[in-house]
XYZ file of N, CA and C in Angstrom:
465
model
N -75.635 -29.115 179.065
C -75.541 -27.999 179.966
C -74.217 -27.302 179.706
N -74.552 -25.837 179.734
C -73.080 -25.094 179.579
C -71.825 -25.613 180.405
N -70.828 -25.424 180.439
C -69.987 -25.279 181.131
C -69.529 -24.296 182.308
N -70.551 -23.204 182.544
C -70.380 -22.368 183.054
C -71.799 -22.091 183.702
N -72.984 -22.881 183.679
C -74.113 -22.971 184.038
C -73.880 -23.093 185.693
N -75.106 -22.380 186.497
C -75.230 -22.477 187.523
C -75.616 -23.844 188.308
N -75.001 -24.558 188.860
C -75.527 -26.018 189.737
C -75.516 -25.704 191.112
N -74.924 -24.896 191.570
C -75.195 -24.881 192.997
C -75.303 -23.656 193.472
N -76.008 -23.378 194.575
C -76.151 -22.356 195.476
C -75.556 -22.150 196.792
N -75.080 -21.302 197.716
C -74.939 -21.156 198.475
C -75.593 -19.900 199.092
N -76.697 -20.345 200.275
C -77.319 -19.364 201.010
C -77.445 -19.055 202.420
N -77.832 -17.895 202.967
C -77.549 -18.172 203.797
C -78.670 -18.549 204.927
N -78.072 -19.319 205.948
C -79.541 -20.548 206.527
C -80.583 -19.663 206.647
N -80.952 -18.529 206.885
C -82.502 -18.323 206.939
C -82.906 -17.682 205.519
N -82.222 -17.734 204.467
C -82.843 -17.306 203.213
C -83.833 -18.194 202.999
N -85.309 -17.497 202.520
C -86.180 -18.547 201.885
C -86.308 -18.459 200.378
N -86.513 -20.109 200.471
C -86.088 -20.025 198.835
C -87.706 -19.774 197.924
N -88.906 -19.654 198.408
C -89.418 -18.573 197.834
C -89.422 -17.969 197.326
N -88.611 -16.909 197.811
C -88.174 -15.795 196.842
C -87.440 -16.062 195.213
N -86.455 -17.145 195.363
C -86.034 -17.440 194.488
C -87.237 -18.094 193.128
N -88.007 -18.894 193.965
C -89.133 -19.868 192.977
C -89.914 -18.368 192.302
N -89.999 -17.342 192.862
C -91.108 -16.607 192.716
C -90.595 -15.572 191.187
N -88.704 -15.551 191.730
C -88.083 -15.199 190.322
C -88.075 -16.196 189.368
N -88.283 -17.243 189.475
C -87.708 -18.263 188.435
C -89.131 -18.528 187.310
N -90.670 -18.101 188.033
C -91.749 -18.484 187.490
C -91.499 -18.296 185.859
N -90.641 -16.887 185.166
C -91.081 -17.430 183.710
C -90.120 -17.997 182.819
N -89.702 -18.697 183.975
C -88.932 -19.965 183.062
C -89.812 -21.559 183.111
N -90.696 -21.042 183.736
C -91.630 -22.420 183.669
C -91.734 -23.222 182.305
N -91.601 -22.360 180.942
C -91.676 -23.154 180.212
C -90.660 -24.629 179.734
N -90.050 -24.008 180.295
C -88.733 -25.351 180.159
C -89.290 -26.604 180.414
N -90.361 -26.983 181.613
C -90.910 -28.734 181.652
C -91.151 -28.525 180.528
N -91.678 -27.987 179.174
C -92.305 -28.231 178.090
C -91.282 -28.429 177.200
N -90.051 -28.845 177.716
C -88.795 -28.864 176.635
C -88.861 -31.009 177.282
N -88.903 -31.598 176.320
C -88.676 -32.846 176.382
C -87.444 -33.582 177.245
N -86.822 -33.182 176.742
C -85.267 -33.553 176.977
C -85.103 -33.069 178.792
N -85.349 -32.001 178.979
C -85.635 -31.462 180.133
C -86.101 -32.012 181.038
N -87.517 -32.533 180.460
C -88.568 -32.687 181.410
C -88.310 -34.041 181.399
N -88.094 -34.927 180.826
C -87.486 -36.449 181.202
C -86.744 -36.530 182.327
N -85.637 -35.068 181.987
C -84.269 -35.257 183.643
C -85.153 -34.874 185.042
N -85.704 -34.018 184.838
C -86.507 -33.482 185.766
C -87.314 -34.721 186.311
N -88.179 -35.599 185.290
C -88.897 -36.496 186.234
C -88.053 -37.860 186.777
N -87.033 -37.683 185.986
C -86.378 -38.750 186.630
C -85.573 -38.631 187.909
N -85.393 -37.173 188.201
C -84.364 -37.276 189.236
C -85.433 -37.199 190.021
N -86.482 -36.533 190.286
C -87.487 -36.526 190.724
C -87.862 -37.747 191.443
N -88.061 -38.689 190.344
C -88.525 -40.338 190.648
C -87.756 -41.040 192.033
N -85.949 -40.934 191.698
C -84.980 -41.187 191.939
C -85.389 -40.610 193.924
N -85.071 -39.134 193.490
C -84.675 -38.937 194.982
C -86.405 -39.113 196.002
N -87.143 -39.242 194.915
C -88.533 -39.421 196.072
C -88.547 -40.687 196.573
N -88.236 -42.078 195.607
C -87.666 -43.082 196.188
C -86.990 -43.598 196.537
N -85.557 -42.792 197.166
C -84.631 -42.661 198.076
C -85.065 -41.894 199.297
N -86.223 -41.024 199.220
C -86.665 -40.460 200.454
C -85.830 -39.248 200.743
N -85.248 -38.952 199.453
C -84.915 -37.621 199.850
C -85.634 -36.425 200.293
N -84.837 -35.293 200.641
C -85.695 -34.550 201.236
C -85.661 -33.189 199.437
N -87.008 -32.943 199.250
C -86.474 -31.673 198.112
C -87.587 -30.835 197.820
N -87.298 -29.975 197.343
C -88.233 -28.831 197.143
C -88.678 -28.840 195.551
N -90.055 -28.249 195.318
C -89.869 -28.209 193.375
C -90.938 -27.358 193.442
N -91.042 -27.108 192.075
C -92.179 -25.940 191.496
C -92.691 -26.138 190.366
N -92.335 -27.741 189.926
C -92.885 -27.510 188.615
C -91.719 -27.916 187.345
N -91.133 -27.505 187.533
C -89.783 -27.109 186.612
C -88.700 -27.402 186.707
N -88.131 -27.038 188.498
C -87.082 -27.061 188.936
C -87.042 -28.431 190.378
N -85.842 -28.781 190.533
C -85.390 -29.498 191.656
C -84.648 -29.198 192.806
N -85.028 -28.941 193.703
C -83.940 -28.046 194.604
C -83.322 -29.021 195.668
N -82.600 -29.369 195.976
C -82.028 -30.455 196.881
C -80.985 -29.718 197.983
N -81.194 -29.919 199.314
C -79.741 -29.357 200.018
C -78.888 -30.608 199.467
N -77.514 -30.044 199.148
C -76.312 -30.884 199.490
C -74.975 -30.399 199.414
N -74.468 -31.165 200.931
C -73.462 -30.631 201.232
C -72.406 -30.940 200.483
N -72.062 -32.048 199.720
C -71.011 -32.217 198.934
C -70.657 -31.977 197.618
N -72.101 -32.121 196.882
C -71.875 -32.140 195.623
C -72.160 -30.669 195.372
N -71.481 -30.572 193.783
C -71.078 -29.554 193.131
C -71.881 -29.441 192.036
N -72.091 -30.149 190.801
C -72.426 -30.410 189.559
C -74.460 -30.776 189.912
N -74.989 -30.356 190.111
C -76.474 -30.902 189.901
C -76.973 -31.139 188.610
N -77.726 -32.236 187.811
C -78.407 -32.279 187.235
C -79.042 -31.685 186.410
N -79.329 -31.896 185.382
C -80.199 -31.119 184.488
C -81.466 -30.912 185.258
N -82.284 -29.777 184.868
C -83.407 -30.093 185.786
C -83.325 -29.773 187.527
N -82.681 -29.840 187.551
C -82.223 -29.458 189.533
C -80.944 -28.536 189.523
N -81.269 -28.421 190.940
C -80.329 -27.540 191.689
C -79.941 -27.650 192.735
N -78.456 -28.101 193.211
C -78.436 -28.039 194.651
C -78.015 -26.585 195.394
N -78.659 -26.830 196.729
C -78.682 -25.564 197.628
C -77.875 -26.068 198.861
N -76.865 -25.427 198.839
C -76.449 -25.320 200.512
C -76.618 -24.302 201.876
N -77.045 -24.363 202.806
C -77.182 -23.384 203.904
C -75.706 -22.939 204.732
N -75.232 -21.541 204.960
C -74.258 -21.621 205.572
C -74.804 -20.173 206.270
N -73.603 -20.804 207.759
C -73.791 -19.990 208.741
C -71.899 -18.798 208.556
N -71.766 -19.613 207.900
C -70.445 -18.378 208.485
C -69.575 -18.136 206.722
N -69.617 -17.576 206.302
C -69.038 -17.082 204.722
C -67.646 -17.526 204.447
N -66.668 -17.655 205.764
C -65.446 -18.141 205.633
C -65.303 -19.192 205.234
N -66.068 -20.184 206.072
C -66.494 -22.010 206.043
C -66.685 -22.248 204.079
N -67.325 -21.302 203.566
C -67.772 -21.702 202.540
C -66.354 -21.000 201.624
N -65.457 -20.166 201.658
C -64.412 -19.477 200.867
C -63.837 -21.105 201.221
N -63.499 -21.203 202.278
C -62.804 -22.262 202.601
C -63.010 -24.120 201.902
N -64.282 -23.643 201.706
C -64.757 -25.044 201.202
C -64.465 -24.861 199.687
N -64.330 -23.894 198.772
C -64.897 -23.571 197.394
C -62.731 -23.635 197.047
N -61.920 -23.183 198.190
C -60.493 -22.803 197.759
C -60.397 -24.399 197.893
N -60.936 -25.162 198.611
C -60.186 -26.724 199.015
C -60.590 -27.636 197.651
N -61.861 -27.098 196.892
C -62.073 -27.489 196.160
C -61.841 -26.764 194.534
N -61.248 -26.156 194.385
C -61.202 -24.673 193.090
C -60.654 -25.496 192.173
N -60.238 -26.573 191.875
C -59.688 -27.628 190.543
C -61.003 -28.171 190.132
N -61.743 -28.411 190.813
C -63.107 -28.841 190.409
C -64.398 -27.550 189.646
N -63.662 -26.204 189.724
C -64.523 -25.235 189.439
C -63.848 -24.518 188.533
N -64.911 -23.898 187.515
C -64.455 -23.249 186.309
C -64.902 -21.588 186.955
N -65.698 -20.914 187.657
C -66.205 -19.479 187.863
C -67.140 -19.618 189.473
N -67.142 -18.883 189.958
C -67.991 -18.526 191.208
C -68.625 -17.367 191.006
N -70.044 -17.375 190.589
C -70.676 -15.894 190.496
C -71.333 -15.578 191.951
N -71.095 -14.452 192.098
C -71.442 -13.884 193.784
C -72.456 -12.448 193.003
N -73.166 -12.137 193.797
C -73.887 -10.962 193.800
C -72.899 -9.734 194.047
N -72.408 -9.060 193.093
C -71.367 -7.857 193.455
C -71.474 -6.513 194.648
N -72.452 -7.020 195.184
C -72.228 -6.283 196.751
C -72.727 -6.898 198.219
N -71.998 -6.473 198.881
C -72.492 -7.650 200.228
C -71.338 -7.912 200.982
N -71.437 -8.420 201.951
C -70.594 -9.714 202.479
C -69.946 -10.859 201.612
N -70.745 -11.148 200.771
C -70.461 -12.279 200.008
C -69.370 -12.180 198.670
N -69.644 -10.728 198.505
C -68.779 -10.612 197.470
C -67.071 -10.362 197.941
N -67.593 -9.526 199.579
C -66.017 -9.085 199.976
C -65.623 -10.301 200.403
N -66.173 -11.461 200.549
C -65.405 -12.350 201.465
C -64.711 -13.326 200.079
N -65.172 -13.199 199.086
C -64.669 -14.393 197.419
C -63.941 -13.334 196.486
N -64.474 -12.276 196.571
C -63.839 -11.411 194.949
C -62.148 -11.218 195.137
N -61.784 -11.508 196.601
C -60.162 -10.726 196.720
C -59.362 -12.360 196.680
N -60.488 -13.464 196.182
C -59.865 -14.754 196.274
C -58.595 -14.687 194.964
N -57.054 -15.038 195.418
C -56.636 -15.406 193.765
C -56.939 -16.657 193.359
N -57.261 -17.340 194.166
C -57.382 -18.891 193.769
C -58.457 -19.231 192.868
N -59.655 -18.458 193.394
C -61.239 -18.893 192.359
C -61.281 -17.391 191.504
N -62.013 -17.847 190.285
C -62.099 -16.764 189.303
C -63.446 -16.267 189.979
N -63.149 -15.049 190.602
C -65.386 -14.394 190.928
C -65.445 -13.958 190.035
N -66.781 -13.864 189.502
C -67.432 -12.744 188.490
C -68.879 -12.241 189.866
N -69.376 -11.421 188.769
C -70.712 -10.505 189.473
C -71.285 -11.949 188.892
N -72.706 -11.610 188.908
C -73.720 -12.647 188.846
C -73.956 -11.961 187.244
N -74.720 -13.121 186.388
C -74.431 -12.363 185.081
C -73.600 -12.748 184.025
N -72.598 -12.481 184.647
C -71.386 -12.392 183.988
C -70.483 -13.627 183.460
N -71.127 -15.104 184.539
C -70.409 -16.352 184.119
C -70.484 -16.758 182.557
N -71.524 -16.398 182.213
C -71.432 -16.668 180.504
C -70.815 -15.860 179.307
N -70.054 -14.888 179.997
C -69.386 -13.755 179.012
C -67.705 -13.869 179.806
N -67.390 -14.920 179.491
C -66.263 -14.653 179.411
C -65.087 -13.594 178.817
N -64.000 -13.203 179.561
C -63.391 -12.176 178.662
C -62.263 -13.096 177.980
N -61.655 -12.470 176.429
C -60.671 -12.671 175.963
C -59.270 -13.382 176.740
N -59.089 -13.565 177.440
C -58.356 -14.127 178.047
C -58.910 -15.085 179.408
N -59.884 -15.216 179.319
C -60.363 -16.222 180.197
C -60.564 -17.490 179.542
N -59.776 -18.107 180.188
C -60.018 -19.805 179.332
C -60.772 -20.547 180.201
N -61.350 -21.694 179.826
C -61.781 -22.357 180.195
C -60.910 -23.403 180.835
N -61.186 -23.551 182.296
C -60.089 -24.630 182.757
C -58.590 -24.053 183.505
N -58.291 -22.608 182.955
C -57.583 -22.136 182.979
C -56.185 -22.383 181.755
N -56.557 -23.122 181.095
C -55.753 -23.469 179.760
C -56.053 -22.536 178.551
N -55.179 -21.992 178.244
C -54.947 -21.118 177.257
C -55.204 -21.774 175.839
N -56.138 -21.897 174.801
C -56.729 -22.786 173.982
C -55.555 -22.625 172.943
N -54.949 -21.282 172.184
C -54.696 -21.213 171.333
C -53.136 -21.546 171.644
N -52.960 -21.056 172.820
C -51.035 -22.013 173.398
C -51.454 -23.515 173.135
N -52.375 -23.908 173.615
C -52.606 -25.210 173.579
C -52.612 -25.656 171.860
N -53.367 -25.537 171.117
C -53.523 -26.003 169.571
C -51.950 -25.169 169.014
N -51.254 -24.515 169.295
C -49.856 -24.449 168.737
C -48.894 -25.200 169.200
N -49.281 -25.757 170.499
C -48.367 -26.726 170.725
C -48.699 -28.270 170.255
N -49.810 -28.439 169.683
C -49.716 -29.787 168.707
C -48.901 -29.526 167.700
N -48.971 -28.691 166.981
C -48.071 -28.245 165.978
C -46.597 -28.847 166.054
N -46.156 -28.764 166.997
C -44.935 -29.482 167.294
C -43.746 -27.883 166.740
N -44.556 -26.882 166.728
C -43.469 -26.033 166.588
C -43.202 -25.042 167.139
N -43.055 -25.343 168.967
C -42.634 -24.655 169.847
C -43.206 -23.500 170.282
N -44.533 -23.432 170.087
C -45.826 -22.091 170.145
C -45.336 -21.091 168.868
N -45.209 -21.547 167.522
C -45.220 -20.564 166.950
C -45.948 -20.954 165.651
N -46.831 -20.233 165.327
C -47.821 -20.540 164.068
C -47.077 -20.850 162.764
């Protein structure tokens, strides 16, 4: 999985996720990817005999959870929120653990994350096009490989 791949959602409690399954239909082909469809039935296996609670379509895994960040190949976790602050608040307490936050570039949602300095927002889209100076991690790759060099950042 990318590094910059989507694992979690944040929506808000009366969004139905419907809508979402109904965009996602032509990616259905993915169970037909092996590798895929192994994670898929296994987490599957996993949280049905833990009694979790989850949603699917086929393809995808949708799980609420409140803590985790990183979902699975094959799944997705979803969180419900009632108030947009709670969640800036939850995403700044946690922003060492996150490489990008893509928000939908108009809304509530975007004014309440895009004026964050702490988390990098992008529009939605956009997490996989990094610009020239966006590092990963926030580490500058090529400061970084000149300083093995042992010669004080200079090529």
């Amino acid at each position: 999985m990318g590094c910059r791949s989507v694992t979690k959602l944040w929506i808000p409690s009366d969004f139905n996720l419907d809508r979402c399954f109904g965009a996602w239909m032509d990616w259905g082909h993915l169970a037909q990817h092996g590798k895929y469809a192994n994670n898929y039935d296994y987490h599957k296996a996993v949280w049905l005999l833990n009694r979790e609670d989850l949603i699917e379509n086929g393809f995808v895994l949708v799980k609420e959870e409140r803590d985790g960040l990183v979902s699975p190949i094959g799944t997705l976790y979803v969180e419900r929120y009632e108030d947009l602050q709670a969640v800036r608040a939850q995403l700044d307490a946690r922003c060492h653990e996150l490489q990008v936050v893509t928000v939908r570039p108009e809304g509530q949602a975007w004014d309440a994350l895009a004026s964050n300095e702490v988390l990098r927002v992008v529009p939605c889209g956009a997490n996989q096009h990094p610009k020239l100076d966006d590092y990963a991690d926030g580490v500058d790759t090529v400061q970084f490989l000149l300083s093995l060099k042992g010669g004080g950042g200079k090529a």
